[in-house]
Tab-separated table of C-alpha atoms in Angstrom:
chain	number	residue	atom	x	y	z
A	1	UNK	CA	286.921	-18.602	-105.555
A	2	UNK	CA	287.526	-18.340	-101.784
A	3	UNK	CA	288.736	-21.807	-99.535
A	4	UNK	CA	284.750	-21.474	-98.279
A	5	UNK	CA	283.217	-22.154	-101.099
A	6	UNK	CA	285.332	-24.846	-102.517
A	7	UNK	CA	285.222	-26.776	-99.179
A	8	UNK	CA	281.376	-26.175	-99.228
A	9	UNK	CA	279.480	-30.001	-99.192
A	10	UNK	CA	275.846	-29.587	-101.574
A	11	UNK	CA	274.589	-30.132	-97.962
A	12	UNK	CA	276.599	-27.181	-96.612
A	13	UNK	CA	275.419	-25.051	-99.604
A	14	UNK	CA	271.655	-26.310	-99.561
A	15	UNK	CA	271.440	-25.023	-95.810
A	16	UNK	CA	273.366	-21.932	-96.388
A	17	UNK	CA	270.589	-21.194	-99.528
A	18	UNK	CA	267.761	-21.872	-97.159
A	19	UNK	CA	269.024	-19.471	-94.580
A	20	UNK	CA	269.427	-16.891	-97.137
A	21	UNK	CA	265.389	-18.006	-98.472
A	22	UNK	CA	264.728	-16.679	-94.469
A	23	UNK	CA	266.897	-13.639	-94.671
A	24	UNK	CA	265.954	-12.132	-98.068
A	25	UNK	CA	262.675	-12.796	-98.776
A	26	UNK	CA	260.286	-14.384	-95.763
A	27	UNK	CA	258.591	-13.194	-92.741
A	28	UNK	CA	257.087	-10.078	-92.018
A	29	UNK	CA	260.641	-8.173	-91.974
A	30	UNK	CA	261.065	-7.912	-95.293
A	31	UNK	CA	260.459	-5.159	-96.856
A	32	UNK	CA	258.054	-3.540	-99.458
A	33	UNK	CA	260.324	-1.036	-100.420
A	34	UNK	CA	263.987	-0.392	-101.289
A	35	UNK	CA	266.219	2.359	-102.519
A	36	UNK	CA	269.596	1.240	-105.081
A	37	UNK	CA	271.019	3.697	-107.369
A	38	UNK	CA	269.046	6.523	-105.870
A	39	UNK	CA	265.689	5.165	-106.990
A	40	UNK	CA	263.225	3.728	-104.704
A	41	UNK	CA	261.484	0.664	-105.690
A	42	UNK	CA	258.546	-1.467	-104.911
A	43	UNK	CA	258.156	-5.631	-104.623
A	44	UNK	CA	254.827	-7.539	-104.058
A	45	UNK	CA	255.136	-9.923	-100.943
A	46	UNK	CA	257.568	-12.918	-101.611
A	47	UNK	CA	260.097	-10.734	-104.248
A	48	UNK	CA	263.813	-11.021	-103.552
A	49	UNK	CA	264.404	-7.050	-102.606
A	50	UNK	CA	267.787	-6.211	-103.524
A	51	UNK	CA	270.031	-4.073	-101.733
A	52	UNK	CA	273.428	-2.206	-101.552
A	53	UNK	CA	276.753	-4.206	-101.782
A	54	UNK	CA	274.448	-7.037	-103.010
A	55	UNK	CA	275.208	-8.973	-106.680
A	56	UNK	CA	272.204	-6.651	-108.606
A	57	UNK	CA	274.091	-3.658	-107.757
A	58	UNK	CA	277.170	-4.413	-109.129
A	59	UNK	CA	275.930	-6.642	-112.382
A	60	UNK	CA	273.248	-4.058	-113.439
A	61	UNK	CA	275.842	-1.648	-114.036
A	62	UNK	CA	278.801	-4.237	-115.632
A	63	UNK	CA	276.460	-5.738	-117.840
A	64	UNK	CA	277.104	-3.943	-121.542
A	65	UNK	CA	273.940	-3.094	-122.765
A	66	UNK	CA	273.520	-2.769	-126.324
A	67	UNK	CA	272.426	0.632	-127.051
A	68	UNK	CA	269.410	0.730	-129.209
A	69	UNK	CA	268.818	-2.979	-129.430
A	70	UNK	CA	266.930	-5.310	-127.896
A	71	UNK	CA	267.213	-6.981	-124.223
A	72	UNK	CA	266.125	-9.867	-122.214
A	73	UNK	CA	266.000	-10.385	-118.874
A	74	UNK	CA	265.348	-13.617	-117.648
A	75	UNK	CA	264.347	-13.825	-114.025
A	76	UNK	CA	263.633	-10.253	-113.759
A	77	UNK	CA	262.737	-10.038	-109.667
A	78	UNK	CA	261.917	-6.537	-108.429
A	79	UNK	CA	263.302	-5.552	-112.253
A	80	UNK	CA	266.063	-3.385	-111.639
A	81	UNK	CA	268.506	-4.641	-114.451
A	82	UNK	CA	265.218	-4.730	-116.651
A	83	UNK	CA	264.563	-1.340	-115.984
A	84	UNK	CA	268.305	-0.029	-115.440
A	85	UNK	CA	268.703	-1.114	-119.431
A	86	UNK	CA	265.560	0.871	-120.326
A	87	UNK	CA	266.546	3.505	-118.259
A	88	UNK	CA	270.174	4.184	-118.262
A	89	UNK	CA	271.231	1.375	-120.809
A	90	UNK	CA	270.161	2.836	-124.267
A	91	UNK	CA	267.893	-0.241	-124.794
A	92	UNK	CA	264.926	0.363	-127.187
A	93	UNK	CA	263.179	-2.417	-125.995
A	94	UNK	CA	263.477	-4.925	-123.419
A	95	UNK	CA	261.793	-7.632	-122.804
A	96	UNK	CA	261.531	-9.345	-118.474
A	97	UNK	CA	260.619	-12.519	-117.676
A	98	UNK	CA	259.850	-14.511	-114.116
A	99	UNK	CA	258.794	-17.659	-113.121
A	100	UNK	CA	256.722	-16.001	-110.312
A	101	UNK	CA	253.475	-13.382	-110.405
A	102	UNK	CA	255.221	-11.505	-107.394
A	103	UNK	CA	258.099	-10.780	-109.632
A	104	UNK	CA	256.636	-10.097	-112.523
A	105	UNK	CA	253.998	-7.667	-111.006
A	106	UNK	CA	257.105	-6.093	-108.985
A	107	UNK	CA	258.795	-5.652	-112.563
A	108	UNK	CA	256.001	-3.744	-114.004
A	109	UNK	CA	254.899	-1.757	-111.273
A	110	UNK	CA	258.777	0.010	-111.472
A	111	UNK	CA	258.521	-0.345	-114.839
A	112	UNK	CA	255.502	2.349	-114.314
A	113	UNK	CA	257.180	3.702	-111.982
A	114	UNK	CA	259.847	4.548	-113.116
A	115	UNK	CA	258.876	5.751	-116.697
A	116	UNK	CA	259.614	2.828	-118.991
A	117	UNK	CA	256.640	1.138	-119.012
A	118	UNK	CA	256.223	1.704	-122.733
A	119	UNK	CA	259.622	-0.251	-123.272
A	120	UNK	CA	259.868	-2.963	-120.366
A	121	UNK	CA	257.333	-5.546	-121.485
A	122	UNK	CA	256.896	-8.705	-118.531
A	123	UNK	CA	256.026	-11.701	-119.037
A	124	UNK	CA	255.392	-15.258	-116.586
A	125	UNK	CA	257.485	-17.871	-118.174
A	126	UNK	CA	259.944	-20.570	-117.519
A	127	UNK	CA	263.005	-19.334	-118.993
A	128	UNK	CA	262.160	-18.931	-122.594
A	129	UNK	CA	259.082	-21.009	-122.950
A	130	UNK	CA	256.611	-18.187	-122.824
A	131	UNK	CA	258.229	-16.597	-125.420
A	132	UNK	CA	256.837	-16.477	-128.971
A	133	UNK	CA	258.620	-18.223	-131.036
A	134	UNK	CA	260.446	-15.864	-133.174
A	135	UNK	CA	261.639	-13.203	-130.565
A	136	UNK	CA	265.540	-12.580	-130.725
A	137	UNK	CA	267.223	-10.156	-128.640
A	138	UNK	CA	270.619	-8.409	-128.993
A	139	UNK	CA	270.926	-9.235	-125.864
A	140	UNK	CA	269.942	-12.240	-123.165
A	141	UNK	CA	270.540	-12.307	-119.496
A	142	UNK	CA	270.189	-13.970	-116.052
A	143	UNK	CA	271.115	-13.614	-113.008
A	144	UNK	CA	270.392	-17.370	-112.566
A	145	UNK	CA	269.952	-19.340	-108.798
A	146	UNK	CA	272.814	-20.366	-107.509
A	147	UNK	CA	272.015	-23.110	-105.350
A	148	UNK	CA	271.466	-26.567	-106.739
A	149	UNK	CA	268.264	-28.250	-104.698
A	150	UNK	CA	267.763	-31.530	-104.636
A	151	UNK	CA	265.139	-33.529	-107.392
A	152	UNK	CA	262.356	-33.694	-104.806
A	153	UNK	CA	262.536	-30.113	-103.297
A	154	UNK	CA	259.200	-28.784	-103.655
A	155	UNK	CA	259.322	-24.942	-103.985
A	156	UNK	CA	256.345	-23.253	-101.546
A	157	UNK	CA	257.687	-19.664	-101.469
A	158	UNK	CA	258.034	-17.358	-104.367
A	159	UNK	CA	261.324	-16.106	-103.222
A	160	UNK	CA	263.082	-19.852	-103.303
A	161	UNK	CA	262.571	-19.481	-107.062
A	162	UNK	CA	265.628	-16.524	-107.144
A	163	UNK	CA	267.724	-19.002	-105.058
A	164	UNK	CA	267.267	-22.462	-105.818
A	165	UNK	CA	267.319	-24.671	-109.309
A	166	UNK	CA	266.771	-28.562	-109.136
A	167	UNK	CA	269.620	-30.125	-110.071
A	168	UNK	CA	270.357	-26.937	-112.121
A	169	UNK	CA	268.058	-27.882	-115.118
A	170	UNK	CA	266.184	-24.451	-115.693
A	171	UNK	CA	270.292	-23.498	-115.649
A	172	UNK	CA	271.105	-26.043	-118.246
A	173	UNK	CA	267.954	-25.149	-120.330
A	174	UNK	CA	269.434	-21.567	-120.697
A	175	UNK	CA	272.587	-22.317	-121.611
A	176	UNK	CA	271.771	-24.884	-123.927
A	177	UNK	CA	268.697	-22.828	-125.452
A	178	UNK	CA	270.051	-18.907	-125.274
A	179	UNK	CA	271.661	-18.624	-128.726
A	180	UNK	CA	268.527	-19.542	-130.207
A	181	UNK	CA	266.666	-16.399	-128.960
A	182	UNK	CA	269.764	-14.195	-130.795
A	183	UNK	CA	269.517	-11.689	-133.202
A	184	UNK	CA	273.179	-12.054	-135.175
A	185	UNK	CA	275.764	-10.300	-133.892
A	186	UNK	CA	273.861	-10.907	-130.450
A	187	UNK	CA	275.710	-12.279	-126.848
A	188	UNK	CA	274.251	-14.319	-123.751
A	189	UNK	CA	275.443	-13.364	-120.102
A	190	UNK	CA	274.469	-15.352	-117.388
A	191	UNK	CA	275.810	-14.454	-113.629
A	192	UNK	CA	277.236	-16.853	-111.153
A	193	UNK	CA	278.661	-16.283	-107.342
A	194	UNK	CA	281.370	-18.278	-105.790
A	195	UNK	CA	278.547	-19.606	-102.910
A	196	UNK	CA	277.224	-22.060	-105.099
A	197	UNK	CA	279.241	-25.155	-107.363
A	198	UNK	CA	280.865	-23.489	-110.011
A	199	UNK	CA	282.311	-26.766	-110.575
A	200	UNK	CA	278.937	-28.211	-111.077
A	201	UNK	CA	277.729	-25.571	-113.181
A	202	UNK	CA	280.656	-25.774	-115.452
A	203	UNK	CA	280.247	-29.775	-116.696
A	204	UNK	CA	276.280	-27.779	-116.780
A	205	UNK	CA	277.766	-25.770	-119.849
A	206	UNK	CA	279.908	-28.409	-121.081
A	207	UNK	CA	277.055	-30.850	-121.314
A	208	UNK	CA	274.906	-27.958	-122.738
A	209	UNK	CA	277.690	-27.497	-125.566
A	210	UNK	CA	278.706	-23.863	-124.425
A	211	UNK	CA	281.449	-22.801	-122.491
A	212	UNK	CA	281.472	-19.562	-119.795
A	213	UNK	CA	284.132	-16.449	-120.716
A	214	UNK	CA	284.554	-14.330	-117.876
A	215	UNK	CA	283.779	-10.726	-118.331
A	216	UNK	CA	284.294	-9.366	-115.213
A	217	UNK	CA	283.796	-9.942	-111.408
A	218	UNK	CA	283.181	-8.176	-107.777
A	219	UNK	CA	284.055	-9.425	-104.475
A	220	UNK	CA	280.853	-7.864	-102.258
A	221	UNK	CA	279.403	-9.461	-99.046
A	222	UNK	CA	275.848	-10.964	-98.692
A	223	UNK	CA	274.033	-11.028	-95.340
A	224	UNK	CA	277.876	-12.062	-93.543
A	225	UNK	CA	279.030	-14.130	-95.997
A	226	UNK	CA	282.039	-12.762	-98.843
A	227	UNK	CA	281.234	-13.449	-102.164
A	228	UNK	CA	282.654	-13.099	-105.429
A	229	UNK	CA	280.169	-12.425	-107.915
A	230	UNK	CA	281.701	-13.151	-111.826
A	231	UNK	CA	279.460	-12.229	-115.223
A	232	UNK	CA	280.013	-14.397	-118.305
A	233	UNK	CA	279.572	-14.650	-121.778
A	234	UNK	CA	278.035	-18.038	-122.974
A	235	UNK	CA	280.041	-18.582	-125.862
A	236	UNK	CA	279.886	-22.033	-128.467
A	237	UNK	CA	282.529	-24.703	-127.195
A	238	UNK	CA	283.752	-24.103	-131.067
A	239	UNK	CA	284.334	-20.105	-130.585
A	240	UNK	CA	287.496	-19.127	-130.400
């Protein structure tokens, strides 16, 4: 973790994720197109648009799909790691979910787009609650918001979803819940960045009864400010 994000107040960090809300995904500069890994893709208004150097570069391609199983993508965005497991993964079937329309329309139009339509099924839901009740995956995932808002921050732009989490709850609600939606033999991953409280988020885990194994991690930079983006495993606080 670099000195700047330790010495970070939630004040410091709060502004810092409301500059990004600006940067990434309002106003009429943002685009409705991108190109990563070659591809170009497409986001409805008020989609985070990913881009090179950027966290969804890097963890698309770290995560470890598992080849002819199942996948879920929670908080699927523009769908690139959705798509990137049907597509280049080896996933048979894969499963995105968003909070937001924008997102999940985004994730199925390059779903179409790009082929896998047949094998990326989206879906509107609150982390897992739109599921049905007996879908297991070999595989969950999220990339989850990093920045902790306040109790009474009142989202009003789709793109603050992909950045912000009151008092990390919908974070705590994965952790706590993702094990459940496993076939056996099956892992979690969840995503973190060094500009939000890892601190935080790790009495989150604690108090969730998991812990967070590092996999692997990638020191990028995001609109001027270095980051180091980690992937972990969500293991039981029992596991050795």
């Amino acid at each position: 973790m670099t000195q700047a994000s330790v010495s970070r107040t939630p004040e410091e960090r709060y502004r810092l994720g409301m500059d990004l809300v600006e940067q990434l995904g309002s106003g009429k500069s943002v685009p409705t197109t991108f190109e990563l890994f070659d591809l170009e893709w497409e986001v409805l208004p008020g989609t985070y648009a990913p881009h090179r150097g950027t966290g969804t570069e890097w963890y698309t391609t770290a995560i470890p799909y598992p080849e002819g199983g199942r996948f879920l993508e929670i908080g699927s965005g523009a769908g690139v790691t959705a798509i990137w497991a049907a597509l280049r993964g080896g996933c048979a079937s894969v499963t995105a979910t968003d909070i937001t329309d924008t997102a999940v329309g985004s994730t199925a139009r390059n779903a179409e787009l790009h082929g896998v339509g047949d094998r990326v099924r989206t879906l509107r839901s609150d982390v897992f609650a739109e599921l049905d009740a007996d879908d297991r995956f070999d595989m969950v995932f999220w990339n989850c918001s990093v920045f902790e808002a306040p109790a009474e921050f009142e989202f009003t732009r789709d793109v603050e979803w992909a950045i912000f989490d009151r008092g990390y709850q919908a974070l705590g609600r994965y952790l706590s819940q993702a094990h459940d939606r496993l076939l056996p033999g099956g892992r979690a991953l969840v995503t973190f960045n060094t500009l939000g409280d890892i601190d935080r988020v790790t009495r989150v885990a604690a108090e969730s009864g998991v812990r967070l194994n590092l996999l692997d991690s990638s020191a990028r930079n995001l609109k001027g400010h270095d980051v180091t983006y980690k992937l972990f495993e969500i293991l039981p606080v029992q596991a050795d």
